[in-house]
Structure formats: C-alpha cells, structure tokens
CSV table of C-alpha atoms in Angstrom, one decimal:
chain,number,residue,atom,x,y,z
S,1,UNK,CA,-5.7,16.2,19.7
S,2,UNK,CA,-6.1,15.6,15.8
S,3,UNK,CA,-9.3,14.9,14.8
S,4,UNK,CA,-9.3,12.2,11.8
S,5,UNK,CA,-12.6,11.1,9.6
S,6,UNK,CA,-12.9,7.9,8.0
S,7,UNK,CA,-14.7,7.6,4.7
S,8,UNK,CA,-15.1,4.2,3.7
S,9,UNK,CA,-15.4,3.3,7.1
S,10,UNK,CA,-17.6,0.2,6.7
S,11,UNK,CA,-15.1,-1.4,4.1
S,12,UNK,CA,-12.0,-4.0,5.0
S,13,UNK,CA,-9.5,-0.9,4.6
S,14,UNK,CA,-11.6,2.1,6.3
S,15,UNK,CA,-12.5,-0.4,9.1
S,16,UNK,CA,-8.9,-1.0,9.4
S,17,UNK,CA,-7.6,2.9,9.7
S,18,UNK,CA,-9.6,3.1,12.3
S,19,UNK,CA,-7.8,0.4,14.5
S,20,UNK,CA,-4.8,2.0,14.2
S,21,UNK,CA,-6.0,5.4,14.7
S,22,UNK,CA,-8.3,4.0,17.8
S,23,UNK,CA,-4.4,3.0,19.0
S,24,UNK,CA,-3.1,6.2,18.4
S,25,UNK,CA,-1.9,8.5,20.7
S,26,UNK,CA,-2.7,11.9,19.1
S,27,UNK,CA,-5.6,11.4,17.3
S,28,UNK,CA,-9.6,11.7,18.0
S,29,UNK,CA,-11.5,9.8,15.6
S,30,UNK,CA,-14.5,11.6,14.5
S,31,UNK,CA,-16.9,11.0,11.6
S,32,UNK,CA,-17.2,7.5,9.9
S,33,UNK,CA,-19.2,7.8,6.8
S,34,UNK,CA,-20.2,4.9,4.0
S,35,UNK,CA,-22.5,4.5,1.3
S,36,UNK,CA,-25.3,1.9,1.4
S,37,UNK,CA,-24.0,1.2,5.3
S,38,UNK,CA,-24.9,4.5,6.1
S,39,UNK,CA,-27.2,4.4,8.9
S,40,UNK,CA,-25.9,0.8,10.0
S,41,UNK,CA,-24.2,0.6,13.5
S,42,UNK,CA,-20.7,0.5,13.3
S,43,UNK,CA,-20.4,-2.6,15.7
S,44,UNK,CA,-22.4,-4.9,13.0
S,45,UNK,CA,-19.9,-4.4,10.4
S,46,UNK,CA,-16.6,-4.1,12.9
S,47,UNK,CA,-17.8,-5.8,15.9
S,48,UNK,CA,-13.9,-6.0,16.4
S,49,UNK,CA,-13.7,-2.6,17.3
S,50,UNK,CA,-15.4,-2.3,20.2
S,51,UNK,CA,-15.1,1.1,21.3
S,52,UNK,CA,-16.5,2.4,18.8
S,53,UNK,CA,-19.6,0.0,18.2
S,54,UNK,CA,-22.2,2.1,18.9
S,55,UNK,CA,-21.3,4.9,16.6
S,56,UNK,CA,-23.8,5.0,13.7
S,57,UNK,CA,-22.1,5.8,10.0
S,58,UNK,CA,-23.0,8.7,8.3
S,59,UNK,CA,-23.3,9.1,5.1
S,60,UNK,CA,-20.3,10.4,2.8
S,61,UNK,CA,-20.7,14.0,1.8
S,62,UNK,CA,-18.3,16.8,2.1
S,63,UNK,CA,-20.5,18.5,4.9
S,64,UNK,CA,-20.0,15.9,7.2
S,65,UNK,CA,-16.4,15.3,7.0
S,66,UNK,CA,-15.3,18.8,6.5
S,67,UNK,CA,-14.2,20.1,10.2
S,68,UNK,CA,-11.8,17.3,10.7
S,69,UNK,CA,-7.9,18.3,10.7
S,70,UNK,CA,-7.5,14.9,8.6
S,71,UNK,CA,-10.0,13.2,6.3
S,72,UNK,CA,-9.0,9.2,5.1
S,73,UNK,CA,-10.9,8.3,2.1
S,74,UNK,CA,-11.4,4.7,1.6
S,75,UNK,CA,-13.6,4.7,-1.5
S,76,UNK,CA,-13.9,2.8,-4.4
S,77,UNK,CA,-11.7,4.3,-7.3
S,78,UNK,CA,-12.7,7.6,-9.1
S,79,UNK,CA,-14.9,8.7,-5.6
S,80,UNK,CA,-12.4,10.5,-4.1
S,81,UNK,CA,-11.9,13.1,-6.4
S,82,UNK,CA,-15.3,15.2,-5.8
S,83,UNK,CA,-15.1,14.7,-2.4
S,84,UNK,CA,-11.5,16.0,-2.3
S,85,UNK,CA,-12.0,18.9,-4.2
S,86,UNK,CA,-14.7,19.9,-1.4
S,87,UNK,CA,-12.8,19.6,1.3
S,88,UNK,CA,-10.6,22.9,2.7
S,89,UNK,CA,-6.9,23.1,1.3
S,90,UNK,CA,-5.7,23.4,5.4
S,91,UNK,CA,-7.3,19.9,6.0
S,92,UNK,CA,-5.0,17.0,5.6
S,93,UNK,CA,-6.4,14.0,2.7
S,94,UNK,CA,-5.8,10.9,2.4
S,95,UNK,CA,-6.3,8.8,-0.2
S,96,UNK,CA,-6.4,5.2,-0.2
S,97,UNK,CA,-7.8,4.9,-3.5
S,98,UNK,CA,-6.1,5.0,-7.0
S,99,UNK,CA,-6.9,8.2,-8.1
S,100,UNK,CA,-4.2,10.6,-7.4
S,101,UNK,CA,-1.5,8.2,-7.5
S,102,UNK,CA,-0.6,7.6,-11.5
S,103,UNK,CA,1.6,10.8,-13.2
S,104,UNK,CA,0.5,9.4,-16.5
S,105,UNK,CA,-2.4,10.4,-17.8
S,106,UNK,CA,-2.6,8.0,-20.6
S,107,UNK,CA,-1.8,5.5,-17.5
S,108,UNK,CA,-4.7,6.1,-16.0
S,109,UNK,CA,-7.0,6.5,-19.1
S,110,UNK,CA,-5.8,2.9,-20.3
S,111,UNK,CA,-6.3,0.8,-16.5
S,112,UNK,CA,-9.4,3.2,-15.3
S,113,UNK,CA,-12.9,4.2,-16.5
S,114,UNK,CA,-12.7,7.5,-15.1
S,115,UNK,CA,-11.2,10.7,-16.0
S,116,UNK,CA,-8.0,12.0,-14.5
S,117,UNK,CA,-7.5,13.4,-11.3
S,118,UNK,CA,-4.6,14.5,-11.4
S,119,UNK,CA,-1.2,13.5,-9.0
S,120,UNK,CA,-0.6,14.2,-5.3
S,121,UNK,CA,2.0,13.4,-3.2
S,122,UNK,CA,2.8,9.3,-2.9
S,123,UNK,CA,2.9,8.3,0.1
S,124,UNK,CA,5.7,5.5,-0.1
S,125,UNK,CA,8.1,6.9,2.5
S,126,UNK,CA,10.7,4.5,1.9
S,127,UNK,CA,10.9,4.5,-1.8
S,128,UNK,CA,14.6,5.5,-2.8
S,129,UNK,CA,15.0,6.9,-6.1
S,130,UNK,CA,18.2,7.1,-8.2
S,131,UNK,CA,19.2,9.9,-7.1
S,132,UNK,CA,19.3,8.2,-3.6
S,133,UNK,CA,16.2,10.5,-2.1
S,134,UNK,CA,13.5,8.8,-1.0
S,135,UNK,CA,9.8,9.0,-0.9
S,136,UNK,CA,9.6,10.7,2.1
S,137,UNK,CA,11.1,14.3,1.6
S,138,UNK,CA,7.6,14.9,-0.5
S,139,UNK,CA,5.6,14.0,2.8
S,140,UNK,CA,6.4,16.5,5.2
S,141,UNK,CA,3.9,19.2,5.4
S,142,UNK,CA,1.8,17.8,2.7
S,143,UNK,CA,-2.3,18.3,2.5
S,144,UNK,CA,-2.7,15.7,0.0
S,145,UNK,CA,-1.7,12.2,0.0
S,146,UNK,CA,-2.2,9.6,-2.3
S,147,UNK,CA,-1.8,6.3,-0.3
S,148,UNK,CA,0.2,3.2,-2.8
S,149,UNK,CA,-1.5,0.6,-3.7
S,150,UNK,CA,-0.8,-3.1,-1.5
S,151,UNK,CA,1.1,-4.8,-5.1
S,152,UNK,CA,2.7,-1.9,-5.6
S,153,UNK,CA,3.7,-1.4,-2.2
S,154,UNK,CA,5.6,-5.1,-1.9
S,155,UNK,CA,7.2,-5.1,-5.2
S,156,UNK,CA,8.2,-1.5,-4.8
S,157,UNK,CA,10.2,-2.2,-1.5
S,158,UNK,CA,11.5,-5.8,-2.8
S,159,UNK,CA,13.3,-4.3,-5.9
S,160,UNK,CA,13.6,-0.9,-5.9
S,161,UNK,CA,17.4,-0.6,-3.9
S,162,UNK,CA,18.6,-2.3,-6.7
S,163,UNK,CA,17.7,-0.4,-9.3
S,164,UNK,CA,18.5,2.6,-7.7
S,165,UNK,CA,21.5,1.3,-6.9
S,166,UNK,CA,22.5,-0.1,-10.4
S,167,UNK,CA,23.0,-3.6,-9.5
S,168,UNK,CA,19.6,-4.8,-10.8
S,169,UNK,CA,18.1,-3.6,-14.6
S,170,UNK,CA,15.1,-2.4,-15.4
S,171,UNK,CA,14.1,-3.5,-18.7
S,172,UNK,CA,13.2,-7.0,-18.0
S,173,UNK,CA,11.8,-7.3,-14.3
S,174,UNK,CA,9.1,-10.4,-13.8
S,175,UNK,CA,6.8,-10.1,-11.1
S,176,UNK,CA,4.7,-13.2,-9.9
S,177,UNK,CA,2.5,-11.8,-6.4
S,178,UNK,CA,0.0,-13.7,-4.5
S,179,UNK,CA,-2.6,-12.1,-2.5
S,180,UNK,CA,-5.3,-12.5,0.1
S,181,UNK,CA,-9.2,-12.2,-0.5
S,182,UNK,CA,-9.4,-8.9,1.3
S,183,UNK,CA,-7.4,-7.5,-1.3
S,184,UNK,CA,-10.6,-7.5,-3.5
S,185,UNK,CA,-12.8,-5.4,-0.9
S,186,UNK,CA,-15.5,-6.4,1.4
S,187,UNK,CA,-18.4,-6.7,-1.8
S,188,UNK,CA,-20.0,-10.4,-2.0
S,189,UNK,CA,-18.1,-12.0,-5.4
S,190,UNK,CA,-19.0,-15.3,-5.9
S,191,UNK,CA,-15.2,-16.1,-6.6
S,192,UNK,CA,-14.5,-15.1,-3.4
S,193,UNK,CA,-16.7,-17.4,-1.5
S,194,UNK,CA,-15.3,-19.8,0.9
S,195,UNK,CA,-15.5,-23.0,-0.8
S,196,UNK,CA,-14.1,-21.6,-4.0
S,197,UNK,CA,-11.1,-20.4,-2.1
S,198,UNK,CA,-10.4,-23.2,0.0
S,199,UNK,CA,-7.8,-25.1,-1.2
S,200,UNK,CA,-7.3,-23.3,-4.0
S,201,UNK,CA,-5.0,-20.9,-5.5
S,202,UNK,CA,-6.1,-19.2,-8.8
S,203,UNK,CA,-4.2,-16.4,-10.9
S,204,UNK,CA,-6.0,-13.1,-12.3
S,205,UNK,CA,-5.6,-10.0,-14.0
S,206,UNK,CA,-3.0,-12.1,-16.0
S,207,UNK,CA,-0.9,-10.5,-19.5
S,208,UNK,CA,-0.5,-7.0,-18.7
S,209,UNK,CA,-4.3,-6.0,-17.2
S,210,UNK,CA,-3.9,-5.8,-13.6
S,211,UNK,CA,-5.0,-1.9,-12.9
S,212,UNK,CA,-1.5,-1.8,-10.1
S,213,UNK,CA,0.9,-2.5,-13.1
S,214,UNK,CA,1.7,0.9,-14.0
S,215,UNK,CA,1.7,1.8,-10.3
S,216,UNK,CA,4.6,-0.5,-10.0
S,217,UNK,CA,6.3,0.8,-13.2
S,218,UNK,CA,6.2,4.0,-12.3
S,219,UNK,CA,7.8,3.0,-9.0
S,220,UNK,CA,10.2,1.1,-10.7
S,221,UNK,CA,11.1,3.4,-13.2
S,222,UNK,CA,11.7,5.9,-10.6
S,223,UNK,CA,14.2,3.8,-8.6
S,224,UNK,CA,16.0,2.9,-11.8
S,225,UNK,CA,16.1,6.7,-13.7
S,226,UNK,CA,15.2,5.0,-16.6
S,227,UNK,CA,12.0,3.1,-18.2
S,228,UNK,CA,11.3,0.0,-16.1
S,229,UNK,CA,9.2,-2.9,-17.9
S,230,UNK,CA,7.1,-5.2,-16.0
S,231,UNK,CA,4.9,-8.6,-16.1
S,232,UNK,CA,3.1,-9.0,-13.7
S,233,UNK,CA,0.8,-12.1,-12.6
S,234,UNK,CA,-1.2,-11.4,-9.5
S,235,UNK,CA,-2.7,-14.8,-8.3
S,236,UNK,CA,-5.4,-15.1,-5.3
S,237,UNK,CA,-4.4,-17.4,-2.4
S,238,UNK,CA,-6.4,-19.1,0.3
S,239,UNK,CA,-6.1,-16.5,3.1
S,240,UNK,CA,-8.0,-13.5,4.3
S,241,UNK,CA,-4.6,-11.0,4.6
S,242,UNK,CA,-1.1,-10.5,3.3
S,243,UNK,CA,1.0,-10.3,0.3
S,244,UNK,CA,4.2,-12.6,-0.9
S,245,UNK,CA,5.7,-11.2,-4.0
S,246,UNK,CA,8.0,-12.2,-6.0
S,247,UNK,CA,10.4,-9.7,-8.6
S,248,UNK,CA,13.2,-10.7,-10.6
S,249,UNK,CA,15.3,-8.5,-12.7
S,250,UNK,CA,18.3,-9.0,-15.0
S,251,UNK,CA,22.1,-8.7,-13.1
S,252,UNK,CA,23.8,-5.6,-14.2
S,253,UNK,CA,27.2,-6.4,-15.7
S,254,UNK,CA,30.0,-6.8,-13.4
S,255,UNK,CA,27.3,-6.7,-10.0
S,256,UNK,CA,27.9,-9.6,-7.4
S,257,UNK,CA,26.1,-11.3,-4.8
S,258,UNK,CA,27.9,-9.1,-1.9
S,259,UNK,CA,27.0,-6.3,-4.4
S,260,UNK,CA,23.6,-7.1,-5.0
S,261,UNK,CA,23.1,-7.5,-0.7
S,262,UNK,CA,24.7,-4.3,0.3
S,263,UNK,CA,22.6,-2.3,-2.8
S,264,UNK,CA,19.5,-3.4,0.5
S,265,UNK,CA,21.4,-3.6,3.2
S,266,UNK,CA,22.3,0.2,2.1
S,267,UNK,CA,18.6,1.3,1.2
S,268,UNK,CA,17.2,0.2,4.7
S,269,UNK,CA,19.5,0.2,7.5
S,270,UNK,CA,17.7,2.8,9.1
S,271,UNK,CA,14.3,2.1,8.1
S,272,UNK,CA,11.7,1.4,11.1
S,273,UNK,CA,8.6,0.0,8.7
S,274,UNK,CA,10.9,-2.7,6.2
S,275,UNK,CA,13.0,-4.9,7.8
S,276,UNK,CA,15.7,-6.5,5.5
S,277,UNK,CA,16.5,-10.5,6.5
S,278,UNK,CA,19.1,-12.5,7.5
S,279,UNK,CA,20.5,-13.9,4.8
S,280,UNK,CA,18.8,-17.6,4.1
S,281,UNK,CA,15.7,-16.3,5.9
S,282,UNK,CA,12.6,-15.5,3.8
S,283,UNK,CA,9.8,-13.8,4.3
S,284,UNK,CA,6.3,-15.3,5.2
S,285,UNK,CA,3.0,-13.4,5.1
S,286,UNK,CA,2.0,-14.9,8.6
S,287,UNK,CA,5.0,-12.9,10.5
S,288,UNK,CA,3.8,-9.6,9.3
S,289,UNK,CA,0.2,-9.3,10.1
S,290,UNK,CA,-1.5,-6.9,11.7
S,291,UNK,CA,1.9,-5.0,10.9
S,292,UNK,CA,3.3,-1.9,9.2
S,293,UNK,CA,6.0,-4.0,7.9
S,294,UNK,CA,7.4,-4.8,5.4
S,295,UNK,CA,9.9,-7.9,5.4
S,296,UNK,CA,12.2,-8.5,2.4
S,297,UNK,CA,14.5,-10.9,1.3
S,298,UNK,CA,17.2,-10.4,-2.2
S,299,UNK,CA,19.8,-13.4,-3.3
S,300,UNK,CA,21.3,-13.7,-6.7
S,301,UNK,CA,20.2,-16.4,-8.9
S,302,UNK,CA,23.9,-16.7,-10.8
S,303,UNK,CA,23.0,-19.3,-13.4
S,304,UNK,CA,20.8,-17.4,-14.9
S,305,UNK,CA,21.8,-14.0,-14.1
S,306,UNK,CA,19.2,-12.5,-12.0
S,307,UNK,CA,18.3,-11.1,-8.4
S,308,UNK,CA,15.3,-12.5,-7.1
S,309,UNK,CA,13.4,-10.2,-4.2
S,310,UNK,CA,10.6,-11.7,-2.3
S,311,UNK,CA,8.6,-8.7,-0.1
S,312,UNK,CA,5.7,-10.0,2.8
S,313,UNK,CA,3.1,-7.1,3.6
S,314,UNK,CA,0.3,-6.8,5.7
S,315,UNK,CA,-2.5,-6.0,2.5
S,316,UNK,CA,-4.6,-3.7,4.8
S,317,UNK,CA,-2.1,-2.5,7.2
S,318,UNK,CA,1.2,-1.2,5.6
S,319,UNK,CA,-0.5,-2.3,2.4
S,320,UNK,CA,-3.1,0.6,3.0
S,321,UNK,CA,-4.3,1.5,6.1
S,322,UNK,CA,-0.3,1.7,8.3
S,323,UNK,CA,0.8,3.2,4.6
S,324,UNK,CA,-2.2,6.0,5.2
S,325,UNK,CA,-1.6,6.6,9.4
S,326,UNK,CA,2.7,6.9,8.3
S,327,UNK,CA,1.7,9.6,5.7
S,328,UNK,CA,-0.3,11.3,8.1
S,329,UNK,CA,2.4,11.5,10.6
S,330,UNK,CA,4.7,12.4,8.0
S,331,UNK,CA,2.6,15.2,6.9
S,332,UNK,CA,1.5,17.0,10.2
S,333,UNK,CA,5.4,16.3,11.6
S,334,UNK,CA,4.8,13.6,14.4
S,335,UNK,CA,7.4,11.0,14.7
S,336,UNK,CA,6.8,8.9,11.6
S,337,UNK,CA,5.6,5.5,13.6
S,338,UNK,CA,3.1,6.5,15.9
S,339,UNK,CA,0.4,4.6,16.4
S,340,UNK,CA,2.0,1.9,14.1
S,341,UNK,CA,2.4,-1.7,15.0
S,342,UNK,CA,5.7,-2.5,14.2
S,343,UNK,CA,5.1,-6.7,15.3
S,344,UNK,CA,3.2,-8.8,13.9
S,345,UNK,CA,0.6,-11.3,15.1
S,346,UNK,CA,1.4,-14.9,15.8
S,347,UNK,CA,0.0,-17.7,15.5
C-alpha cells in the first residue's frame, strides 16, 4: 500500500483529497496536518468522513509528514515551498497551491506577494499542446507536481484543442467564468455569508487582477505555440461547488463549424476525465459534482466569427483534489483513474 499525507487537511480542498484517497484502492492515508486546527478532531471539521473522524490533526511540519511515499499539500499560497524543500527528493509532492505552477517569474512577482518558487511539473494530463503532446508525458515518474488551479483548469480544457489545432486564435480570447463559494477556501469572509450569496451573483477580480489569469495564459499560449491574450471576469454564484466557464476566441481564416468540432472531437476521444457533448447539449455544473470530470461543449458563433467553449468542473474534485489523486497515479504508474469518480452526483 501507498501511504499518502494530507496537509491542509482541515480546509475545503485537503478535506476533499482525502475522500478520494479514503476510496482508493492502493492507498493508506496517514498524517493529516493543519494550522490553527491542529489538535481539533478531524470528525468536527469533516464529519462527512466518517472513518476517519476520530483522527486528531497534527500540526504541519516536515517531521511529521516526511515517511509518507506521497505528501498532498493543501496550503495557502507561498506555504508550500519550505515545506517542500524539506521533504526527501524519493517522496512523491503534490501541490495544490500556486506556487510551482507559473514558468514566469515576472508572472508570479506581478499576481503574488511571495518570491518565486520555481516550476514543477503541471499536472494537467489532458492539456494538448501544439505540437499535439499532451500534459501528461511530463507526469510519469515525476516527484513533484504542481496541481492547476480550478479557472485554469475549465478554460484550459474548453479552448485549448482549438488552438492547438489552429482553428481558434489566440490573440483575442474572452473569458467570462462563474464559480462557487468554496472556491474562496473554508476562512469566514463576510462576502461569503449566506445571505449575501443568496440570490445573488456578483463578479470579482475584474480587468486583468484575478491571480489564475496568467495560469490560463500560459495554458493557452502553450496550446496555441504562440502568445495567447486573455480577459478574464471571474464572477461568484449562489452555490457551494462547480465551475461554468465561458471562452471565446477569434475563427481562424478558412476554419468551419465541422472544423472547429473535430479540432475536440480529435483532442478527447480517448480521454477518460473530459467528456466532449453531443452536439446541442451543454454543460451544467450540477452533472459533474462530486466528479473528475470535465464536460465541454464548442459551437461556432458565425456572425461574428468566433468559437464559443463552455467547460463544467467539479471546483474541488477535478478542479483540485481528482486533478491531485490523477497526478499521483500518473506519477507512481497506476492506471491513471483509480480511485477517481468518473459520475457525478444527482440531484
């Protein structure tokens, strides 16, 4: 058996690696470690997850994690690196934070208010590039793993086929994306309170601020093999989970709508974790929670010359936590969905 820690283990994502690692076959969770929690039984913050209520969380520290053959750290941003850089090269890390994800430093430096990390492997298996490789030929055998981030991760999978495949353009690509509360942690916001979400949808991070937008450019621009250029309005939404985004790009010259559909039909025949549409269905946030899905839809707006992608995820499970276990997998060379719900939950 694997043994797997979970730092972070008292927040919305930690608590949610360990109900898929609780469902998977070859692991053993060991050590769950948080901050101010630590100390606090594990049942009063997760009383969801049952078998494992009576553990009590320990604190965060490279002593008590170190021993596992797979550490998952889900800290607040610029915590992993210390902790990281303590841990033995032979065990496998993974990162559900933003710090190893960004190439750029000057990225990071602009969006962050901590110095650079540095760049591991991104663990966005199904992320084809233009040279038609994908994501997940930097997986296998890895130690370190930066997980994507949950925005990046739908608009990623919604556009990226056609950029890579040259039907879609790069230079102009609009991004509208709204998101559940979970998305903004497990802390007490007063924004976040029930009766200033009810009812209510609100943007944020809008003109250029949001910290995932040079995740999703550098995505983007991978896909394409040239620049990509995004706006990007993240807006909150009245639900706990889940993602609906968005993208429109420009229509390369002389691309189709059969064109556009095969550029995705191409990208993800064969993939187990996004699951391309019929055409005229679209995708809802409802029929992929509690998921590692992805569910995408593309169409070509003709009158105005642009493909429109809309992407549902799962914020917390292929958003983060499913995103984590499938890089795990990946990296010590199980079968790449073990463990991983690949159905949603209904109603």
């Amino acid at each position: 058996m694997i043994t797997a820690a979970v730092a972070g283990a008292s927040g919305y994502a930690g608590a949610e690696i360990v109900r898929l690692l609780l469902g998977h076959p070859k692991v053993e969770v060991g050590a769950l470690t948080a901050a101010g929690n630590a100390g606090t039984r594990f049942g009063d913050l997760a009383p969801h997850l049952t078998p494992l209520a009576d553990r009590v969380l320990e604190p965060t520290t490279a002593e008590v994690l170190a021993g596992h053959d797979v550490v998952f750290l889900a800290l607040p941003h610029g915590h992993s690196a210390a902790i990281a850089a303590a841990l033995p090269e032979s065990t496998v890390v993974v990162d559900c934070g933003a710090d190893f994800r960004l190439r750029d430093e000057a990225d990071w430096t602009t969006y962050y208010d901590t110095p650079f990390a540095g760049t591991w492997p991104y663990g966005m298996p199904e992320l084809v590039g233009h040279d038609g490789a994908k994501g997940r030929t930097h997986l296998a055998g890895a130690r370190r793993v930066a997980v994507p981030g949950c925005y990046p991760t739908a608009v990623s999978l919604a556009l990226a086929p056609g950029l890579a495949a040259g039907v879609a353009l790069p230079d102009d690509v609009v991004v509208v994306a709204a998101s559940g509360t979970s998305g903004a942690g497990r802390s007490v916001k007063p924004h976040l309170l029930g009766s200033e979400v009810m009812g209510a949808m609100s943007p944020y991070g809008v003109g250029g601020v949001h910290r995932h937008t040079p995740e999703i450019e550098q995505n983007l621009s991978l896909a394409a093999g040239s620049p990509a250029s995004v706006s990007f309005t993240p807006t909150l939404a009245p639900m706990p989970r889940g993602i609906l985004a968005t993208v429109t790009a420009k229509v390369a010259p002389g691309a189709d709508a059969a064109a556009v559909r095969q550029a995705w039909v191409d990208a993800y025949a064969d993939e187990p974790c996004v699951h391309l549409l019929p055409e005229g269905s679209w995708p809802r946030t409802g029929d992929v929670v509690g998921s590692n899905l992805v569910h995408v839809q593309v169409t070509l707006d003709e009158r105005v010359g642009r493909v429109v992608a809309v992407a549902a995820v799962d914020n917390l499970t292929k958003g983060t936590a499913g995103a984590a276990v499938q890089a795990m997998n990946l990296a010590l060379g199980l079968p790449e969905t073990t463990g991983l719900p690949l159905a949603g939950v209904a109603p």
